[in-house]
Tab-separated table of C-alpha atoms and ligand atoms in Angstrom:
chain	number	residue	atom	x	y	z
A	1	MET	CA	-94.093	16.867	-3.836
A	2	THR	CA	-90.546	16.363	-5.114
A	3	GLU	CA	-87.800	17.319	-2.738
A	4	LEU	CA	-85.897	20.449	-3.717
A	5	LYS	CA	-82.225	20.038	-4.673
A	6	TYR	CA	-81.305	23.257	-2.911
A	7	THR	CA	-81.804	25.082	0.360
A	8	ARG	CA	-82.712	28.693	0.992
A	9	GLN	CA	-80.091	30.522	3.011
A	10	THR	CA	-79.789	34.106	4.267
A	11	VAL	CA	-77.073	36.644	3.554
A	12	THR	CA	-75.505	37.719	6.840
A	13	HIS	CA	-72.665	40.001	5.748
A	14	VAL	CA	-71.230	41.629	2.627
A	15	HIS	CA	-67.697	42.978	2.377
A	16	THR	CA	-66.511	45.114	-0.518
A	17	TRP	CA	-62.829	44.744	-1.415
A	18	VAL	CA	-62.829	46.813	-4.593
A	19	PRO	CA	-66.022	48.777	-5.362
A	20	ASP	CA	-67.878	47.402	-8.404
A	21	LYS	CA	-65.302	44.630	-8.863
A	22	LEU	CA	-64.605	42.418	-5.855
A	23	PHE	CA	-66.646	41.491	-2.796
A	24	SER	CA	-67.235	38.687	-0.302
A	25	ILE	CA	-70.526	37.432	0.982
A	26	HIS	CA	-71.340	35.467	4.129
A	27	THR	CA	-74.464	33.359	4.387
A	28	THR	CA	-76.105	30.999	6.803
A	29	ARG	CA	-75.315	27.324	6.210
A	30	ASP	CA	-77.592	24.321	6.151
A	31	PRO	CA	-76.032	22.006	8.759
A	32	ALA	CA	-76.602	19.104	6.336
A	33	PHE	CA	-74.461	20.787	3.644
A	34	LYS	CA	-71.063	19.041	3.774
A	35	PHE	CA	-68.003	19.747	1.653
A	36	GLN	CA	-64.277	19.271	1.466
A	37	ALA	CA	-61.973	22.290	1.510
A	38	GLY	CA	-61.447	23.350	-2.110
A	39	GLN	CA	-64.870	22.278	-3.375
A	40	PHE	CA	-67.498	24.561	-4.847
A	41	ALA	CA	-71.222	25.102	-4.386
A	42	ARG	CA	-73.849	25.891	-6.964
A	43	VAL	CA	-75.393	29.163	-5.845
A	44	GLY	CA	-78.765	30.326	-7.152
A	45	LEU	CA	-80.786	33.547	-7.365
A	46	PRO	CA	-84.091	34.501	-8.942
A	47	GLU	CA	-83.812	36.159	-12.333
A	48	GLY	CA	-86.406	38.868	-11.845
A	49	ASP	CA	-86.785	41.554	-9.214
A	50	ASP	CA	-89.076	39.567	-6.905
A	51	PRO	CA	-86.795	38.476	-4.032
A	52	ALA	CA	-89.344	35.814	-2.998
A	53	ALA	CA	-89.245	34.094	-6.415
A	54	GLU	CA	-87.613	30.690	-6.902
A	55	PRO	CA	-83.966	30.659	-8.048
A	56	THR	CA	-83.494	30.326	-11.802
A	57	VAL	CA	-79.880	31.456	-12.374
A	58	TRP	CA	-77.122	29.287	-10.974
A	59	ARG	CA	-73.346	29.704	-10.867
A	60	ALA	CA	-70.458	27.779	-9.346
A	61	TYR	CA	-68.668	29.391	-6.408
A	62	SER	CA	-65.749	27.948	-4.501
A	63	MET	CA	-66.257	27.971	-0.777
A	64	VAL	CA	-63.932	30.380	1.025
A	65	SER	CA	-65.098	29.157	4.404
A	66	ALA	CA	-63.564	26.072	5.952
A	67	PRO	CA	-65.619	22.850	6.133
A	68	ASP	CA	-66.149	23.270	9.889
A	69	GLU	CA	-67.371	26.885	9.871
A	70	ASP	CA	-71.032	27.500	10.736
A	71	ARG	CA	-71.455	29.943	7.878
A	72	LEU	CA	-70.648	29.851	4.180
A	73	GLU	CA	-68.410	32.477	2.635
A	74	PHE	CA	-67.886	33.243	-1.052
A	75	TYR	CA	-65.515	35.673	-2.780
A	76	SER	CA	-66.741	37.091	-6.066
A	77	ILE	CA	-65.906	39.215	-9.041
A	78	VAL	CA	-68.491	41.525	-10.584
A	79	VAL	CA	-68.672	40.883	-14.313
A	80	PRO	CA	-70.590	44.044	-15.327
A	81	GLU	CA	-72.362	42.357	-18.253
A	82	GLY	CA	-72.782	39.024	-16.422
A	83	GLN	CA	-76.177	37.537	-15.656
A	84	PHE	CA	-75.378	36.464	-12.101
A	85	SER	CA	-72.546	38.334	-10.417
A	86	PRO	CA	-74.118	41.850	-10.547
A	87	ARG	CA	-77.211	40.346	-8.834
A	88	LEU	CA	-75.066	38.668	-6.224
A	89	ALA	CA	-73.261	41.961	-5.627
A	90	ARG	CA	-76.549	43.756	-4.917
A	91	LEU	CA	-77.543	41.390	-2.083
A	92	GLN	CA	-77.781	42.809	1.420
A	93	PRO	CA	-77.890	41.142	4.839
A	94	GLY	CA	-81.274	39.501	5.305
A	95	ASP	CA	-81.712	38.681	1.607
A	96	ALA	CA	-82.312	35.116	0.429
A	97	ILE	CA	-79.681	33.119	-1.462
A	98	TYR	CA	-79.977	29.507	-2.599
A	99	VAL	CA	-77.340	26.798	-2.318
A	100	ASP	CA	-77.428	23.376	-3.980
A	101	LYS	CA	-77.448	20.581	-1.392
A	102	THR	CA	-74.457	18.879	-3.026
A	103	ALA	CA	-70.910	20.247	-3.111
A	104	PHE	CA	-68.769	19.506	-6.174
A	105	GLY	CA	-65.171	19.577	-7.324
A	106	PHE	CA	-61.817	17.868	-7.114
A	107	LEU	CA	-59.516	20.746	-6.176
A	108	THR	CA	-58.886	19.138	-2.811
A	109	ILE	CA	-55.718	17.973	-1.106
A	110	GLU	CA	-57.104	14.421	-1.152
A	111	ARG	CA	-56.111	14.403	-4.815
A	112	PHE	CA	-52.457	14.230	-3.817
A	113	PRO	CA	-50.325	11.816	-1.874
A	114	GLN	CA	-49.712	13.729	1.360
A	115	GLY	CA	-46.274	15.076	2.186
A	116	GLY	CA	-43.863	17.242	0.246
A	117	ASP	CA	-44.685	20.875	-0.506
A	118	LEU	CA	-48.012	22.304	-1.618
A	119	TRP	CA	-47.993	25.116	-4.189
A	120	LEU	CA	-51.285	27.016	-4.498
A	121	LEU	CA	-51.204	29.208	-7.600
A	122	ALA	CA	-54.140	31.553	-8.271
A	123	THR	CA	-55.089	34.527	-10.355
A	124	GLY	CA	-57.969	36.790	-9.327
A	125	THR	CA	-60.848	35.101	-7.527
A	126	GLY	CA	-59.110	31.743	-7.999
A	127	LEU	CA	-57.871	32.484	-4.490
A	128	SER	CA	-61.289	31.472	-3.064
A	129	ALA	CA	-60.718	27.734	-3.006
A	130	TYR	CA	-57.279	28.106	-1.415
A	131	LEU	CA	-58.679	30.116	1.485
A	132	SER	CA	-60.898	27.201	2.452
A	133	ILE	CA	-57.965	24.830	2.032
A	134	LEU	CA	-55.740	27.047	4.191
A	135	ARG	CA	-58.343	27.694	6.857
A	136	ASP	CA	-58.475	23.921	7.307
A	137	PRO	CA	-55.798	22.951	9.878
A	138	GLY	CA	-55.469	19.504	8.250
A	139	THR	CA	-53.751	21.109	5.239
A	140	TRP	CA	-51.003	22.490	7.437
A	141	ARG	CA	-50.311	19.052	8.882
A	142	ALA	CA	-50.371	17.305	5.503
A	143	PHE	CA	-47.515	19.193	3.818
A	144	ARG	CA	-44.023	20.309	4.754
A	145	ARG	CA	-44.363	23.820	3.361
A	146	ILE	CA	-47.115	25.701	1.546
A	147	VAL	CA	-46.504	28.350	-1.096
A	148	LEU	CA	-49.485	30.604	-1.864
A	149	VAL	CA	-49.177	32.777	-4.963
A	150	HIS	CA	-51.927	35.300	-5.728
A	151	GLY	CA	-51.651	37.064	-9.071
A	152	VAL	CA	-53.839	40.147	-9.561
A	153	ARG	CA	-53.915	43.240	-11.722
A	154	SER	CA	-53.453	45.803	-8.923
A	155	VAL	CA	-52.535	45.852	-5.245
A	156	SER	CA	-56.068	46.713	-4.067
A	157	GLU	CA	-57.184	43.338	-5.479
A	158	LEU	CA	-55.009	41.399	-3.025
A	159	ALA	CA	-58.093	40.404	-1.065
A	160	TYR	CA	-57.665	38.524	2.220
A	161	ARG	CA	-54.045	39.682	2.417
A	162	ASP	CA	-54.397	40.777	6.064
A	163	GLU	CA	-55.968	37.452	7.059
A	164	ILE	CA	-53.259	35.476	5.272
A	165	GLU	CA	-50.512	37.536	6.894
A	166	SER	CA	-52.161	37.170	10.326
A	167	TRP	CA	-51.999	33.350	10.301
A	168	ARG	CA	-48.436	33.517	11.640
A	169	ALA	CA	-49.929	34.499	15.029
A	170	HIS	CA	-53.163	32.517	14.763
A	171	PRO	CA	-53.626	29.904	17.518
A	172	ASP	CA	-54.434	27.183	14.942
A	173	PHE	CA	-51.303	27.800	12.870
A	174	ALA	CA	-48.677	29.544	15.044
A	175	GLU	CA	-47.081	26.243	16.118
A	176	HIS	CA	-46.268	25.474	12.481
A	177	PHE	CA	-44.447	28.792	12.106
A	178	GLN	CA	-42.578	28.167	15.356
A	179	ALA	CA	-41.312	24.874	13.941
A	180	ASP	CA	-40.616	26.422	10.516
A	181	PRO	CA	-40.815	30.216	10.015
A	182	ARG	CA	-41.243	29.525	6.290
A	183	LYS	CA	-44.168	27.137	6.742
A	184	LEU	CA	-46.413	29.367	4.585
A	185	ILE	CA	-44.767	31.470	1.912
A	186	TYR	CA	-47.243	34.061	0.616
A	187	LEU	CA	-46.329	35.725	-2.660
A	188	PRO	CA	-48.664	38.554	-3.736
A	189	ILE	CA	-48.023	39.401	-7.382
A	190	ALA	CA	-49.498	42.399	-9.243
A	191	THR	CA	-49.168	42.804	-12.998
A	192	ARG	CA	-50.325	46.396	-13.454
A	193	GLU	CA	-48.820	48.048	-10.394
A	194	ALA	CA	-45.471	47.735	-8.625
A	195	ILE	CA	-45.207	45.929	-5.278
A	196	PRO	CA	-41.890	46.808	-3.610
A	197	GLY	CA	-39.547	43.826	-3.678
A	198	MET	CA	-41.750	41.784	-6.009
A	199	PRO	CA	-41.545	41.415	-9.772
A	200	GLN	CA	-44.333	43.044	-11.759
A	201	ALA	CA	-45.088	40.073	-13.998
A	202	ARG	CA	-47.560	37.325	-14.757
A	203	LEU	CA	-47.460	34.087	-12.829
A	204	THR	CA	-46.683	32.200	-16.034
A	205	THR	CA	-43.668	34.438	-16.743
A	206	LEU	CA	-42.395	33.797	-13.229
A	207	ILE	CA	-42.757	30.036	-13.676
A	208	GLN	CA	-40.961	30.179	-17.007
A	209	ASN	CA	-38.021	32.384	-15.972
A	210	GLY	CA	-37.447	30.654	-12.618
A	211	GLU	CA	-38.295	33.751	-10.532
A	212	LEU	CA	-41.176	31.994	-8.777
A	213	GLU	CA	-38.787	29.406	-7.376
A	214	GLN	CA	-36.332	32.137	-6.375
A	215	LEU	CA	-39.081	34.071	-4.567
A	216	ALA	CA	-40.273	30.930	-2.781
A	217	GLY	CA	-36.739	29.781	-2.058
A	218	MET	CA	-37.765	26.314	-3.236
A	219	LYS	CA	-37.609	24.235	-6.373
A	220	LEU	CA	-40.606	23.060	-8.355
A	221	ASP	CA	-39.701	19.422	-8.015
A	222	PRO	CA	-42.155	16.876	-9.490
A	223	GLU	CA	-41.146	14.338	-6.829
A	224	GLN	CA	-41.814	16.690	-3.901
A	225	SER	CA	-44.128	19.463	-5.055
A	226	LYS	CA	-47.894	19.246	-5.445
A	227	ILE	CA	-49.390	22.099	-7.422
A	228	MET	CA	-52.900	23.506	-7.630
A	229	LEU	CA	-53.876	25.994	-10.332
A	230	CYS	CA	-57.037	28.078	-10.207
A	231	GLY	CA	-58.334	31.169	-11.973
A	232	ASN	CA	-58.104	32.588	-15.491
A	233	PRO	CA	-58.440	29.731	-18.048
A	234	GLU	CA	-55.725	31.126	-20.314
A	235	MET	CA	-53.347	31.291	-17.370
A	236	LEU	CA	-54.299	27.699	-16.544
A	237	SER	CA	-53.571	26.367	-19.997
A	238	GLU	CA	-50.269	28.243	-20.271
A	239	ALA	CA	-49.198	27.195	-16.776
A	240	ARG	CA	-50.239	23.574	-17.419
A	241	LYS	CA	-48.046	23.516	-20.498
A	242	LEU	CA	-45.044	25.019	-18.690
A	243	LEU	CA	-45.478	22.722	-15.703
A	244	GLY	CA	-46.085	19.711	-17.944
A	245	GLU	CA	-42.633	20.281	-19.432
A	246	ARG	CA	-41.280	20.168	-15.865
A	247	GLY	CA	-42.904	16.803	-15.054
A	248	PHE	CA	-46.223	17.917	-13.514
A	249	ALA	CA	-49.441	16.199	-14.554
A	250	PRO	CA	-52.898	15.527	-13.099
A	251	GLY	CA	-53.491	12.039	-11.722
A	252	ARG	CA	-55.364	9.521	-13.847
A	253	ARG	CA	-56.522	5.922	-13.729
A	254	GLY	CA	-55.556	5.511	-10.130
A	255	ILE	CA	-52.077	6.997	-10.632
A	256	PRO	CA	-51.715	9.903	-8.181
A	257	GLY	CA	-50.812	13.173	-9.860
A	258	ASN	CA	-48.872	16.209	-8.725
A	259	LEU	CA	-51.097	18.813	-10.426
A	260	ALA	CA	-54.764	19.745	-9.855
A	261	VAL	CA	-56.521	22.397	-11.915
A	262	GLU	CA	-59.833	24.275	-11.601
A	263	ASN	CA	-61.213	26.280	-14.490
A	264	TYR	CA	-63.475	29.217	-13.507
A	265	TRP	CA	-64.869	30.038	-16.949
B	1	FAD	C1	-65.795	25.513	-10.336
B	1	FAD	C2	-66.005	26.995	-10.401
B	1	FAD	C3	-65.792	27.777	-9.270
B	1	FAD	C4	-65.966	29.158	-9.338
B	1	FAD	N1	-65.711	29.907	-8.236
B	1	FAD	C5	-65.800	31.256	-8.310
B	1	FAD	C6	-65.472	32.070	-7.187
B	1	FAD	O1	-65.124	31.577	-6.104
B	1	FAD	N2	-65.559	33.405	-7.333
B	1	FAD	C7	-65.950	33.983	-8.512
B	1	FAD	O2	-66.009	35.216	-8.593
B	1	FAD	N3	-66.273	33.241	-9.561
B	1	FAD	C8	-66.223	31.897	-9.495
B	1	FAD	N4	-66.565	31.156	-10.571
B	1	FAD	C9	-67.156	31.856	-11.726
B	1	FAD	C10	-68.654	32.059	-11.472
B	1	FAD	O3	-69.314	30.806	-11.587
B	1	FAD	C11	-69.309	33.029	-12.470
B	1	FAD	O4	-68.907	32.727	-13.779
B	1	FAD	C12	-68.965	34.479	-12.216
B	1	FAD	O5	-69.395	34.858	-10.942
B	1	FAD	C13	-69.588	35.420	-13.205
B	1	FAD	O6	-70.991	35.144	-13.350
B	1	FAD	P1	-71.854	35.994	-14.365
B	1	FAD	O7	-73.141	35.313	-14.641
B	1	FAD	O8	-71.952	37.397	-13.882
B	1	FAD	O9	-71.000	35.988	-15.699
B	1	FAD	P2	-70.699	34.658	-16.656
B	1	FAD	O10	-71.708	34.785	-17.755
B	1	FAD	O11	-70.773	33.472	-15.812
B	1	FAD	O12	-69.282	35.009	-17.106
B	1	FAD	C14	-69.029	36.015	-18.113
B	1	FAD	C15	-67.551	36.196	-18.309
B	1	FAD	O13	-66.993	36.824	-17.156
B	1	FAD	C16	-65.639	36.407	-16.963
B	1	FAD	N5	-65.534	35.796	-15.628
B	1	FAD	C17	-66.357	34.873	-15.063
B	1	FAD	N6	-65.954	34.567	-13.823
B	1	FAD	C18	-64.860	35.317	-13.590
B	1	FAD	C19	-64.005	35.454	-12.470
B	1	FAD	N7	-64.216	34.735	-11.343
B	1	FAD	N8	-62.982	36.311	-12.555
B	1	FAD	C20	-62.774	37.042	-13.693
B	1	FAD	N9	-63.550	36.965	-14.784
B	1	FAD	C21	-64.585	36.117	-14.727
B	1	FAD	C22	-65.340	35.428	-18.098
B	1	FAD	O14	-64.777	36.147	-19.170
B	1	FAD	C23	-66.708	34.919	-18.466
B	1	FAD	O15	-66.771	34.443	-19.783
B	1	FAD	C24	-66.391	29.769	-10.539
B	1	FAD	C25	-66.645	28.982	-11.656
B	1	FAD	C26	-66.452	27.619	-11.606
B	1	FAD	C27	-66.726	26.787	-12.830
B	2	NAP	N1	-61.806	47.876	-14.101
B	2	NAP	C1	-61.781	46.579	-14.290
B	2	NAP	O1	-60.763	46.026	-14.676
B	2	NAP	C2	-63.006	45.780	-13.962
B	2	NAP	C3	-64.028	46.336	-13.218
B	2	NAP	C4	-65.124	45.532	-12.861
B	2	NAP	C5	-65.158	44.223	-13.268
B	2	NAP	N2	-64.174	43.730	-14.060
B	2	NAP	C6	-64.263	42.334	-14.455
B	2	NAP	O2	-63.113	41.693	-13.981
B	2	NAP	C7	-62.662	40.777	-14.978
B	2	NAP	C8	-61.166	40.564	-14.789
B	2	NAP	O3	-60.972	40.049	-13.482
B	2	NAP	P1	-59.530	39.831	-12.889
B	2	NAP	O4	-58.699	41.078	-13.023
B	2	NAP	O5	-59.676	39.236	-11.535
B	2	NAP	O6	-59.016	38.649	-13.813
B	2	NAP	P2	-57.858	38.472	-14.872
B	2	NAP	O7	-58.066	39.328	-16.080
B	2	NAP	O8	-57.800	37.030	-15.065
B	2	NAP	O9	-56.527	39.017	-14.164
B	2	NAP	C9	-56.021	38.505	-12.957
B	2	NAP	C10	-54.526	38.296	-13.098
B	2	NAP	O10	-54.302	37.228	-14.018
B	2	NAP	C11	-53.343	37.625	-14.975
B	2	NAP	N3	-53.533	36.917	-16.225
B	2	NAP	C12	-54.504	37.096	-17.157
B	2	NAP	N4	-54.328	36.267	-18.199
B	2	NAP	C13	-53.203	35.553	-17.928
B	2	NAP	C14	-52.491	34.552	-18.636
B	2	NAP	N5	-52.909	34.101	-19.818
B	2	NAP	N6	-51.380	34.038	-18.068
B	2	NAP	C15	-50.945	34.480	-16.885
B	2	NAP	N7	-51.576	35.429	-16.160
B	2	NAP	C16	-52.691	35.967	-16.689
B	2	NAP	C17	-53.564	39.106	-15.128
B	2	NAP	O11	-52.418	39.702	-15.705
B	2	NAP	P3	-52.528	40.953	-16.737
B	2	NAP	O12	-52.753	42.155	-15.886
B	2	NAP	O13	-51.202	40.923	-17.427
B	2	NAP	O14	-53.679	40.672	-17.666
B	2	NAP	C18	-53.804	39.517	-13.671
B	2	NAP	O15	-52.577	39.647	-13.001
B	2	NAP	C19	-63.040	41.402	-16.300
B	2	NAP	O16	-63.274	40.380	-17.228
B	2	NAP	C20	-64.317	42.146	-15.949
B	2	NAP	O17	-65.432	41.341	-16.240
B	2	NAP	C21	-63.088	44.493	-14.379
């Protein structure tokens, strides 16, 4: 019998952020499943209604959980006409979910020379990968400051905001804030609703007009800054172009870069 490429796991918890649009799911984890913060898993479900059937539909999901957590956590959109995400959204604790044995992806801090400032720029569920990266204490030691920008349509979609804002007092991270109160600069940005004190604009607009740097209180400096981009593919290509003009480029042929990009669709 050939060995399966995936393991069967169990859903342990489901959290709804925005009904019918955004949710998180916790599952058990195969102890042999290893990954680096920022990588993604291939997650599988059966196509039909028989929950005991073998998985036939697979999608990529960035891990939200840190590499050392006992469980896996994913953060997902519901694409109403999608083949996979509405099924995922219907899962309940106790249900089966399948996870490929291998983790994939290069949106990891190992891509960059360590040091300088890390800028994590996301729209929508692109935040997922950054949560794993930020839950990993090694990230906090590797960079001087971290800027996390989460661009969403409306305020209710600022998932994980409470967790992010609680890190200031978290035993793993508090020492960093004691040494530098601006160790993590979190910038929640909504495009279709006003957030007091924040511009109501797209991430790309804020890069272009310099407001992102003003909000962060730091320059996007190709010598010092390392940037990750994750989320909407059109945002990625526009941001890549804008940042390219500022001296940011992915690494290639052994030359370390200062830009890493993950396309979600
Ligand atoms: C490397 C990688 C990591 C990913 N990580 C995540 C993740 O952590 N969370 C997550 O929700 N999705 C993630 N995705 C997308 C995910 O794989 C699925 O595409 C998504 O869940 C929708 O599946 P679906 O079958 O319902 O629709 P699909 O048929 O897969 O997609 C249909 C359409 O829905 C839109 N769409 C797809 N994904 C998203 C999204 N995340 N946000 C907004 N619109 C979307 C696009 O217009 C797409 O063409 C990731 C994709 C890749 C390649
Ligand atoms: N009611 C709903 O909206 C609803 C309900 C259920 C499911 N859905 C699903 O959710 C999907 C959308 O998910 P989402 O809101 O997380 O993703 P999104 O459309 O990518 O929007 C997330 C953020 O990215 C911004 N953005 C989009 N394109 C950009 C670009 N080219 N450059 C810079 N910023 C850009 C958006 O700004 P803008 O606001 O300016 O576009 C928004 O602030 C839909 O495709 C649908 O399948 C939607």
